[in-house]
Short mmCIF file of C-alpha atoms and ligand atoms in Angstrom, two decimals:
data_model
loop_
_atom_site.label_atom_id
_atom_site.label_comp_id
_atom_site.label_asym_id
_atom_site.label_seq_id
_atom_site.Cartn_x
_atom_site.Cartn_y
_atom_site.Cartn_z
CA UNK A 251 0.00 0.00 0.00
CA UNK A 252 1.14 3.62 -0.40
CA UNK A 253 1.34 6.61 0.79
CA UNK A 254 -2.39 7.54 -1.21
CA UNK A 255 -4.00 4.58 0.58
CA UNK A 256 -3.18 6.64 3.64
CA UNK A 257 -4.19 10.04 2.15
CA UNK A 258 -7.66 8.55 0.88
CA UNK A 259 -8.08 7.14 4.59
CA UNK A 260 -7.52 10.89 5.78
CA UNK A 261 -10.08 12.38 3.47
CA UNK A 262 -12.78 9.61 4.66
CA UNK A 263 -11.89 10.72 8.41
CA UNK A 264 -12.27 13.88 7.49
CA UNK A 265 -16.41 13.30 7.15
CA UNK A 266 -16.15 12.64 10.88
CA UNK A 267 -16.30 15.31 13.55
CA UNK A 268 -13.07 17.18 14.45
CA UNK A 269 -12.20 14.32 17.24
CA UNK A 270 -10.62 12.57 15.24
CA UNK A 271 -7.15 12.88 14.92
CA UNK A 272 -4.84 14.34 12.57
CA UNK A 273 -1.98 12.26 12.86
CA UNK A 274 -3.79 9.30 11.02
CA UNK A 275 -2.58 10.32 8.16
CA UNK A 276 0.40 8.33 8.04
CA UNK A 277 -1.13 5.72 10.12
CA UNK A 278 -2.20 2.59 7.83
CA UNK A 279 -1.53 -1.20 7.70
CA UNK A 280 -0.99 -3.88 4.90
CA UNK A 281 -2.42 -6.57 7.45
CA UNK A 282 -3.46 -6.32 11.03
CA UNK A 283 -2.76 -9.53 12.76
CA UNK A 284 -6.02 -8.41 15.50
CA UNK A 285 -8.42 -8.79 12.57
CA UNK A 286 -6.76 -10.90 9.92
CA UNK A 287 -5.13 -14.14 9.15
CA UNK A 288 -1.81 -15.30 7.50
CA UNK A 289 -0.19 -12.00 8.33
CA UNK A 290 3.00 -12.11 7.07
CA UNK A 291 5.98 -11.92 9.55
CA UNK A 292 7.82 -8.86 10.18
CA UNK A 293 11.40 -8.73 9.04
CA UNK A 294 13.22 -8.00 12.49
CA UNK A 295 15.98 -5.53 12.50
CA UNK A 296 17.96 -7.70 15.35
CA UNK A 297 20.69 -5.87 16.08
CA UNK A 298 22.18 -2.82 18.17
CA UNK A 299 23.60 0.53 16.81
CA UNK A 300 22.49 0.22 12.71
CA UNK A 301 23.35 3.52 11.35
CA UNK A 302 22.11 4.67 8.22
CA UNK A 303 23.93 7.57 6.74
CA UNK A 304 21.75 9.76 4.15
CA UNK A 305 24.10 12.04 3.05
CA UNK A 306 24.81 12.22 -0.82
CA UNK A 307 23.12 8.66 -0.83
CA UNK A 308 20.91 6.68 0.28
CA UNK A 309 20.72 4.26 2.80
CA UNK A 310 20.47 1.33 0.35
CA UNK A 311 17.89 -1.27 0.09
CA UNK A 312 17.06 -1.57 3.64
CA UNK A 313 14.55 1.48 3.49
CA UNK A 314 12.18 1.59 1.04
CA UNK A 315 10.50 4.91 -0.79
CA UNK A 316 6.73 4.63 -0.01
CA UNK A 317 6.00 7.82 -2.18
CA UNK A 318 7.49 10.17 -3.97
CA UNK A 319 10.94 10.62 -4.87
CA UNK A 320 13.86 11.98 -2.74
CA UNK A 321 17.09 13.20 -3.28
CA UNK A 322 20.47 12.83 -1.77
CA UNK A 323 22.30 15.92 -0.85
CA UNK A 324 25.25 17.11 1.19
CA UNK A 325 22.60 17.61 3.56
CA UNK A 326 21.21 14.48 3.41
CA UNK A 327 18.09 12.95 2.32
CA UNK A 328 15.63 15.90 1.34
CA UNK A 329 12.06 15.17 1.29
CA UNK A 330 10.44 18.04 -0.70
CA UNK A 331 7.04 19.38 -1.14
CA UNK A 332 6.84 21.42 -4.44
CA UNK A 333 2.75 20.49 -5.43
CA UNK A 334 -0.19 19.21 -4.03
CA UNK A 335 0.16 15.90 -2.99
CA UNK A 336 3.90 15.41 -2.76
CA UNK A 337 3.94 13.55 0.63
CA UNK A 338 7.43 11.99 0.41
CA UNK A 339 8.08 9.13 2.83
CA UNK A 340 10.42 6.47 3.63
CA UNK A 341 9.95 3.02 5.28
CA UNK A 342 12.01 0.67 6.84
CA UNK A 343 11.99 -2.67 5.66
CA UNK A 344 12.83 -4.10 9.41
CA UNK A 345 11.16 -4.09 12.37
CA UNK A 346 12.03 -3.55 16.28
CA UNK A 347 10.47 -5.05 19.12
CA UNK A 348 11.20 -2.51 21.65
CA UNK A 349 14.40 -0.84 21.26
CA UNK A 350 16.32 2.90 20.47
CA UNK A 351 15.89 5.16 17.62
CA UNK A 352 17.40 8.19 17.06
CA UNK A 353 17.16 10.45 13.62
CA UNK A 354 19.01 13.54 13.29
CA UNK A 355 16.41 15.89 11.12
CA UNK A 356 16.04 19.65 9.72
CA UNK A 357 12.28 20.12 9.81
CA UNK A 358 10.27 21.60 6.85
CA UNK A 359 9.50 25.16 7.25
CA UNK A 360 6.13 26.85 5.87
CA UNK A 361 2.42 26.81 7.28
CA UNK A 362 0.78 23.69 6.55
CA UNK A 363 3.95 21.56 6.08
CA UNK A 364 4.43 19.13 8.74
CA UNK A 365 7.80 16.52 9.40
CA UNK A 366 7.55 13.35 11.08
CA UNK A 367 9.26 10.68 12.66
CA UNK A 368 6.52 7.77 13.44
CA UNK A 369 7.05 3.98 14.93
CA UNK A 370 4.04 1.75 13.77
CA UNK A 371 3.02 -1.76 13.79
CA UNK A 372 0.96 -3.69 11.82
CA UNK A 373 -1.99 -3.33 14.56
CA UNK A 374 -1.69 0.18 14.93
CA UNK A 375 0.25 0.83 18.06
CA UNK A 376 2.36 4.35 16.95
CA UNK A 377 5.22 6.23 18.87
CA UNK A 378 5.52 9.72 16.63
CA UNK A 379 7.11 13.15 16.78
CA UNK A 380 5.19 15.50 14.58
CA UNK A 381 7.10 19.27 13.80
CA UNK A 382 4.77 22.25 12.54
CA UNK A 383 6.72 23.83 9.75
CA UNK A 384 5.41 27.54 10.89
CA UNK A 385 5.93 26.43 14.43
CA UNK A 386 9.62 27.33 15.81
CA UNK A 387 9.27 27.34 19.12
CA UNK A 388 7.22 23.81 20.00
CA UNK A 389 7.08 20.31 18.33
CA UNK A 390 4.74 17.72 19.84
CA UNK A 391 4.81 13.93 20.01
CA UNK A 392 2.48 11.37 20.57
CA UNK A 393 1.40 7.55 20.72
CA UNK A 394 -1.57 5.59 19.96
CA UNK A 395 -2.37 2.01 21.22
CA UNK A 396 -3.91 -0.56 18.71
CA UNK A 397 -4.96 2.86 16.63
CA UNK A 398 -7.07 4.05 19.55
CA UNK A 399 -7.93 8.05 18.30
CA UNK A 400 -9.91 8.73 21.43
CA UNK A 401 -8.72 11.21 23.98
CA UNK A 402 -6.86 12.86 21.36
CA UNK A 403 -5.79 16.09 23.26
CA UNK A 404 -4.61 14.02 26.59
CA UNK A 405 -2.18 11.87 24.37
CA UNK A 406 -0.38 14.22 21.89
CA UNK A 407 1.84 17.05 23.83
CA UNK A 408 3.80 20.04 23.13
CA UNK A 409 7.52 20.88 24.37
CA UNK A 410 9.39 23.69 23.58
CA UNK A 411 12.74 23.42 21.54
CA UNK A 412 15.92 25.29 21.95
CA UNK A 413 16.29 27.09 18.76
CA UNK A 414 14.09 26.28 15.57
CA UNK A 415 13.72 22.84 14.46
CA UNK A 416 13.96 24.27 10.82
CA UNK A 417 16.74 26.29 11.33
CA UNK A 418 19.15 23.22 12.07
CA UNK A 419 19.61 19.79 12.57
CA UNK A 420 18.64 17.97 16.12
CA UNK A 421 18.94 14.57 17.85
CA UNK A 422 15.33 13.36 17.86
CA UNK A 423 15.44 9.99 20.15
CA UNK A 424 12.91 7.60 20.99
CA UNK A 425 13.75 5.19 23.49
CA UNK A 426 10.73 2.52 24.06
CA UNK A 427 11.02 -0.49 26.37
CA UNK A 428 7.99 -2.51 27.68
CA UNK A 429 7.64 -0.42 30.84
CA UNK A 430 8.73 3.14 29.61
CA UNK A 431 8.33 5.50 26.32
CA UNK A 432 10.52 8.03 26.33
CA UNK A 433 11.31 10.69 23.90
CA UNK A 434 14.07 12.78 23.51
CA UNK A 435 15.39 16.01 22.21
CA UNK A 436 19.19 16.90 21.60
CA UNK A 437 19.96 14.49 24.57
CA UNK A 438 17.44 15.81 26.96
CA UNK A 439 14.62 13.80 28.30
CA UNK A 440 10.97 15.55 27.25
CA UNK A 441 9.04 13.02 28.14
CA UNK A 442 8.06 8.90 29.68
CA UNK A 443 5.16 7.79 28.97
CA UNK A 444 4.90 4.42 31.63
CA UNK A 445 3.48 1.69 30.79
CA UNK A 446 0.23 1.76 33.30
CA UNK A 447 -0.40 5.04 32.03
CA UNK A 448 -1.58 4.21 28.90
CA UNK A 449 -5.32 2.53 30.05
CA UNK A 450 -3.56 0.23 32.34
CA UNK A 451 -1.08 -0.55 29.64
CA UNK A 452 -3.80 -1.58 27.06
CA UNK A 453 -3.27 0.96 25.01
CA UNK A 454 0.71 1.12 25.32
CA UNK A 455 2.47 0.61 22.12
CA UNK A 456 3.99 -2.55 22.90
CA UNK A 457 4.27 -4.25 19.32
CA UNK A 458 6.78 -4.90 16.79
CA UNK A 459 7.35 -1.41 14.61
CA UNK A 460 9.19 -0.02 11.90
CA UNK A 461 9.71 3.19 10.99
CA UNK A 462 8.59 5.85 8.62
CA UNK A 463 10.21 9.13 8.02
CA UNK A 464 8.24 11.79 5.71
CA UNK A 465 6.49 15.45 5.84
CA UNK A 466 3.28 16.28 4.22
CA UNK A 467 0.85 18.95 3.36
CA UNK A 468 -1.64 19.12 6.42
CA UNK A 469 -2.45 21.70 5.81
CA UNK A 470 -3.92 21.02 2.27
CA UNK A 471 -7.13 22.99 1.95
CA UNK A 472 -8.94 19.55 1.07
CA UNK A 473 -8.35 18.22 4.69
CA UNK A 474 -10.64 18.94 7.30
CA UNK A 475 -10.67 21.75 9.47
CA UNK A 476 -9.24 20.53 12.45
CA UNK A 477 -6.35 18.98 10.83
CA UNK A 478 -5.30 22.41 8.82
CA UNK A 479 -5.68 24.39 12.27
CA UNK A 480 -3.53 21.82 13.75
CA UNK A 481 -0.92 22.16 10.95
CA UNK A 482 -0.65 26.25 11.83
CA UNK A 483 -3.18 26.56 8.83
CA UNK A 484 -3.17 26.69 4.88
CA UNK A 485 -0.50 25.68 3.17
CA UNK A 486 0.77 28.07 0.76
CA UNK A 487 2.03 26.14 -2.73
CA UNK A 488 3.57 29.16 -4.55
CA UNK A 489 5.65 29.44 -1.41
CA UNK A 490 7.54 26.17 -1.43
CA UNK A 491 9.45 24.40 -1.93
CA UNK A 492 9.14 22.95 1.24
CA UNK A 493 12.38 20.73 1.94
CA UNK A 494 13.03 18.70 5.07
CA UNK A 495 16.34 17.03 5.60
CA UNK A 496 16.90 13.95 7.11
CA UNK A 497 21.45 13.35 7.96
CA UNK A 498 21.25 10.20 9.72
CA UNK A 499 19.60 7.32 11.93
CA UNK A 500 20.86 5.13 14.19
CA UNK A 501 18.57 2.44 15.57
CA UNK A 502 18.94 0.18 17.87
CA UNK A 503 16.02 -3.07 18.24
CA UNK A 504 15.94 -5.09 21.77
CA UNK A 505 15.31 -8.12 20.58
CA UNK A 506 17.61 -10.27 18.95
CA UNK A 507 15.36 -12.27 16.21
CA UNK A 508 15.26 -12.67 12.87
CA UNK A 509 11.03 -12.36 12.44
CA UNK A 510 8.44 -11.03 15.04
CA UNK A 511 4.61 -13.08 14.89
CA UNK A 512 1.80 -12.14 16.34
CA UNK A 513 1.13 -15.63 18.52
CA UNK A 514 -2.83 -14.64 19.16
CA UNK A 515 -5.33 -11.53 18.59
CA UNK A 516 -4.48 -9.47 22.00
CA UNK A 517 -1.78 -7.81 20.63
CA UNK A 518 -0.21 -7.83 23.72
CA UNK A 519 4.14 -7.89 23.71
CA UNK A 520 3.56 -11.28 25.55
CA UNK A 521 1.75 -12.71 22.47
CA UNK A 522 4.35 -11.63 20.13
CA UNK A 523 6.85 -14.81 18.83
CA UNK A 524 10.50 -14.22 18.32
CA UNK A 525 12.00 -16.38 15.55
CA UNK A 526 15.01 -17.00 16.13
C1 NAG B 832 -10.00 -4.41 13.72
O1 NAG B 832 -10.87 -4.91 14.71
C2 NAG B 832 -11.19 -3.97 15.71
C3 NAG B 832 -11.97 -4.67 16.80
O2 NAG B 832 -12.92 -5.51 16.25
C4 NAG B 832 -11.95 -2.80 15.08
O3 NAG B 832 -12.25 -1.84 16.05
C5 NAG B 832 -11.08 -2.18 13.99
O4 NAG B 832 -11.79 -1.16 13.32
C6 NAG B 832 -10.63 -3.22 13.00
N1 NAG B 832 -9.63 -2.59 12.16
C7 NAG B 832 -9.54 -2.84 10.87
C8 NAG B 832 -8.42 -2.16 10.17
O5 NAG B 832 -10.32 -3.56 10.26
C1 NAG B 833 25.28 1.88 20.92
O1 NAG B 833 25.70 3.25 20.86
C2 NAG B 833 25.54 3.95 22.10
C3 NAG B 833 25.88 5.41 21.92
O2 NAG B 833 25.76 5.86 20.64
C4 NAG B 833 26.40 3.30 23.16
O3 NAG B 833 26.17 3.93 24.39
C5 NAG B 833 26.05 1.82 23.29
O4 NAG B 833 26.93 1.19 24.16
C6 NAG B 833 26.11 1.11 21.94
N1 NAG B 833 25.58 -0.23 22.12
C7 NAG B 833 26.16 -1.30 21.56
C8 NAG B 833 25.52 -2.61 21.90
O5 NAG B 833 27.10 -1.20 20.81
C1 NAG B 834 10.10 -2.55 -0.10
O1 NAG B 834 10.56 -2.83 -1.41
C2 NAG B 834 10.70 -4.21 -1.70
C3 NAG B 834 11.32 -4.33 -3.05
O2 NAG B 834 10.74 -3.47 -3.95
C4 NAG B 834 9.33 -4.85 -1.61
O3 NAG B 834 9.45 -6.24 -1.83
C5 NAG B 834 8.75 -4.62 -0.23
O4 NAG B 834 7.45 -5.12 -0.16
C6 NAG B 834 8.73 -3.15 0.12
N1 NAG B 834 8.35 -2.98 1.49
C7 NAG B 834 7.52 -2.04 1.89
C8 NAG B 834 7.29 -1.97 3.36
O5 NAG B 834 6.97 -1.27 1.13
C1 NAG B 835 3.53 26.44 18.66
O1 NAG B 835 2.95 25.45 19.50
C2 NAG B 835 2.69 25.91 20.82
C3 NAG B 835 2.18 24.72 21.61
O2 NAG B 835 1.04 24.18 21.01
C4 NAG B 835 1.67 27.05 20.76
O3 NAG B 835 1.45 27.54 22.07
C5 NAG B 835 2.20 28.16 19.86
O4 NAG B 835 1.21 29.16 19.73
C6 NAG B 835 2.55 27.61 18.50
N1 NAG B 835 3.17 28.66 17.70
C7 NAG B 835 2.78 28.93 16.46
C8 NAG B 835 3.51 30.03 15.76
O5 NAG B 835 1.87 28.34 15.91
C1 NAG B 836 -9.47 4.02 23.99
O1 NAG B 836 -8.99 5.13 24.72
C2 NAG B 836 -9.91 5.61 25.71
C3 NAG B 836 -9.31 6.88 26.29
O2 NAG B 836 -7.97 6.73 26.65
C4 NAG B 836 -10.15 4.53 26.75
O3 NAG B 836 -11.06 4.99 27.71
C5 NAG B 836 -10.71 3.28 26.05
O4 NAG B 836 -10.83 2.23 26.98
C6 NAG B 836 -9.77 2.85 24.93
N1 NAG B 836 -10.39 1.77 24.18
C7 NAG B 836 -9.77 0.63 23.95
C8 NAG B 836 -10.55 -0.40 23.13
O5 NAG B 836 -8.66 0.37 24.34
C1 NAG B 837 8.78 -6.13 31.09
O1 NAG B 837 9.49 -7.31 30.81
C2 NAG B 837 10.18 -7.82 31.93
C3 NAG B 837 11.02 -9.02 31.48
O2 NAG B 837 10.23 -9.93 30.75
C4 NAG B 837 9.18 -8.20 33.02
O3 NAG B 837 9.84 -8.63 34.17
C5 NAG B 837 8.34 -6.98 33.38
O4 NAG B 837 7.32 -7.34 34.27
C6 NAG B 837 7.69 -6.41 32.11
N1 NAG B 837 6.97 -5.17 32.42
C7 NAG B 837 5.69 -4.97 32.13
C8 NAG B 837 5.12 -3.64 32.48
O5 NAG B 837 5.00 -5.82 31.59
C1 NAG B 838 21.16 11.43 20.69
O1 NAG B 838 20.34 11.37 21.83
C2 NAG B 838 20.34 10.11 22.50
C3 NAG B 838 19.35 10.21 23.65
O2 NAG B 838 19.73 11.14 24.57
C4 NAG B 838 21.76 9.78 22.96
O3 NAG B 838 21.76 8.51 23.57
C5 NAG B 838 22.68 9.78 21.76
O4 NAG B 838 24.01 9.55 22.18
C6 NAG B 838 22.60 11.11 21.03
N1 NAG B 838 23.42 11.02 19.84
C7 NAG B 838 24.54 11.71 19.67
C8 NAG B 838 25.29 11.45 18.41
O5 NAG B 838 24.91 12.54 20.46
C1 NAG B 839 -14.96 23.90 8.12
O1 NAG B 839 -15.03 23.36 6.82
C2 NAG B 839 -16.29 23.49 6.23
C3 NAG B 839 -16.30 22.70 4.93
O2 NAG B 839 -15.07 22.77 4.27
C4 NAG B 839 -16.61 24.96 6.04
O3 NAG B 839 -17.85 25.12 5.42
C5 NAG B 839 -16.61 25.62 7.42
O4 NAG B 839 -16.81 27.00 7.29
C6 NAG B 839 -15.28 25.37 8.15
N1 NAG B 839 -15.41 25.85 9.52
C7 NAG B 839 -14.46 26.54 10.15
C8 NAG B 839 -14.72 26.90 11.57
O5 NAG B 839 -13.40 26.83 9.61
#
């Protein structure tokens, strides 16, 4: 599935009222293992400390282009918004099942544009960091659990940043264990989500992700409402081009398998099978 399948999923939410969230739009699944069968396995990343550098090229075959087309700069990787419906976005072809991930990123600037680093799982558990491309003094992050929307304004928060996100490149870290979430910025702790804090763990992320990297146009005037107020308003085409940049990730997965199952419907982390 592509990045469209996950556009035409936003415009459906957007005939529901503004609770829903925003953030769904990168949030879709080939196969959820709660509701289907024959799932295939996820690909596990298995090991500690796998750096992927994106400057000048890319990372090779291990992350996949979902949509669009990027280029490889001294910079990095940019991911560019020059027209409606440029939502570039990369994918990694491994998963982690719990584990360390850190990106070092230059956020898109403009009104509309947003840039975000999201873990998800085939049932819809998500760790992400979303950044507000007219927004230089706050980024927010937020989680879902088994792509539970409700409650929206609890989950997602906002910390402020020392110096603009666009401006230059920072340490975004997400460290996730089965008792503790906890995001980072340039080193410093923001914020730990525990495990009991998320409906008694129920809704805690807590299965196998991978990860996907990419900035889109919120704040396209065919989304709803609530999602263009959320991106800081209309985005502005004639302004662009909109470039985020994206130097480096180094990621780190807890488990040591070669495949993650889902071993029953709870998707609880106890249900999940490491192949060895
Ligand atoms: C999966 O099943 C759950 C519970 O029955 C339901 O709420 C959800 O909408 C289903 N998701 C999909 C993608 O079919
Ligand atoms: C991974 O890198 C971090 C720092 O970048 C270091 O603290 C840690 O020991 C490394 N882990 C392994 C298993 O190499
Ligand atoms: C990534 O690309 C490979 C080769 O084109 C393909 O087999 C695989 O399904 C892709 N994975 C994702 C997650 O899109
Ligand atoms: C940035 O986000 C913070 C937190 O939501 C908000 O208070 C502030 O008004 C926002 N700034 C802009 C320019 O949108
Ligand atoms: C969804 O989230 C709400 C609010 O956090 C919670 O009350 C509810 O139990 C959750 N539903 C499920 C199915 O986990
Ligand atoms: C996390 O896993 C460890 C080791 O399996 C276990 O002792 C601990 O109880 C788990 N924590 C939670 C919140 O399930
Ligand atoms: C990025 O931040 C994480 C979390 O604080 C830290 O472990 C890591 O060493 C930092 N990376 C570098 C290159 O400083
Ligand atoms: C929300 O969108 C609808 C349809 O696009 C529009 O008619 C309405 O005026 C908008 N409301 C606000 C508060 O912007």
């Amino acid at each position: 599935m592509s990045q469209t399948a996950s556009m035409s999923l936003l415009l459906s939410l957007s005939l529901l009222p503004a609770l829903i969230s925003p953030i769904l739009a990168q949030t879709w699944t080939n196969c959820n293992p709660l509701n289907q069968t024959n799932c295939p396995s996820d690909t596990a990343l298995g090991i500690s400390n796998a750096t992927y550098n994106f400057v000048t090229s890319s990372a090779g075959s291990t992350w996949n282009t979902t949509n669009g087309n990027l280029v490889y700069g001294t910079q990095g990787a940019e991911f560019t918004i020059n027209k409606k419906g440029d939502a570039p976005t990369i994918q990694s072809n491994f998963y982690i099942f719990f584990g360390e991930v850190e990106v070092w990123m230059k956020a898109a600037p403009g009104q509309g544009v947003v840039s975000t680093i999201v873990l998800e799982s085939d049932d819809l558990d998500e760790i992400d960091l979303e950044i507000i491309g007219s927004n230089t003094t706050h980024i927010e992050n937020n989680y879902y659990g088994k792509g539970n929307t409700t409650d929206e304004a609890a989950k997602a928060k906002w910390y402020p940043t020392t110096g603009a996100p666009q401006d230059s490149f920072h340490n975004y870290t997400t460290r996730w264990t089965n008792e503790t979430l906890e995001w980072y910025v340039d080193g410093s702790i923001v914020r730990t989500l525990a495990y009991a804090d998320a409906v008694g763990g129920k809704n805690y992320p807590q299965t196998p992700m991978n990860v996907r990297i990419g900035v889109w146009a919120a704040g396209d005037p065919s989304n709803n409402n609530y999602t263009v107020k959320w991106a800081g308003g209309e985005i502005d085409y004639s302004k662009g081009p909109y470039k985020m940049y994206v130097q480096s990730a180094r990621i780190t997965d807890y488990s040591t398998g070669a495949e993650y199952k889902y071993g029953d419907k709870t998707g609880t982390w106890q249900s999940i099978d490491i192949v060895a």
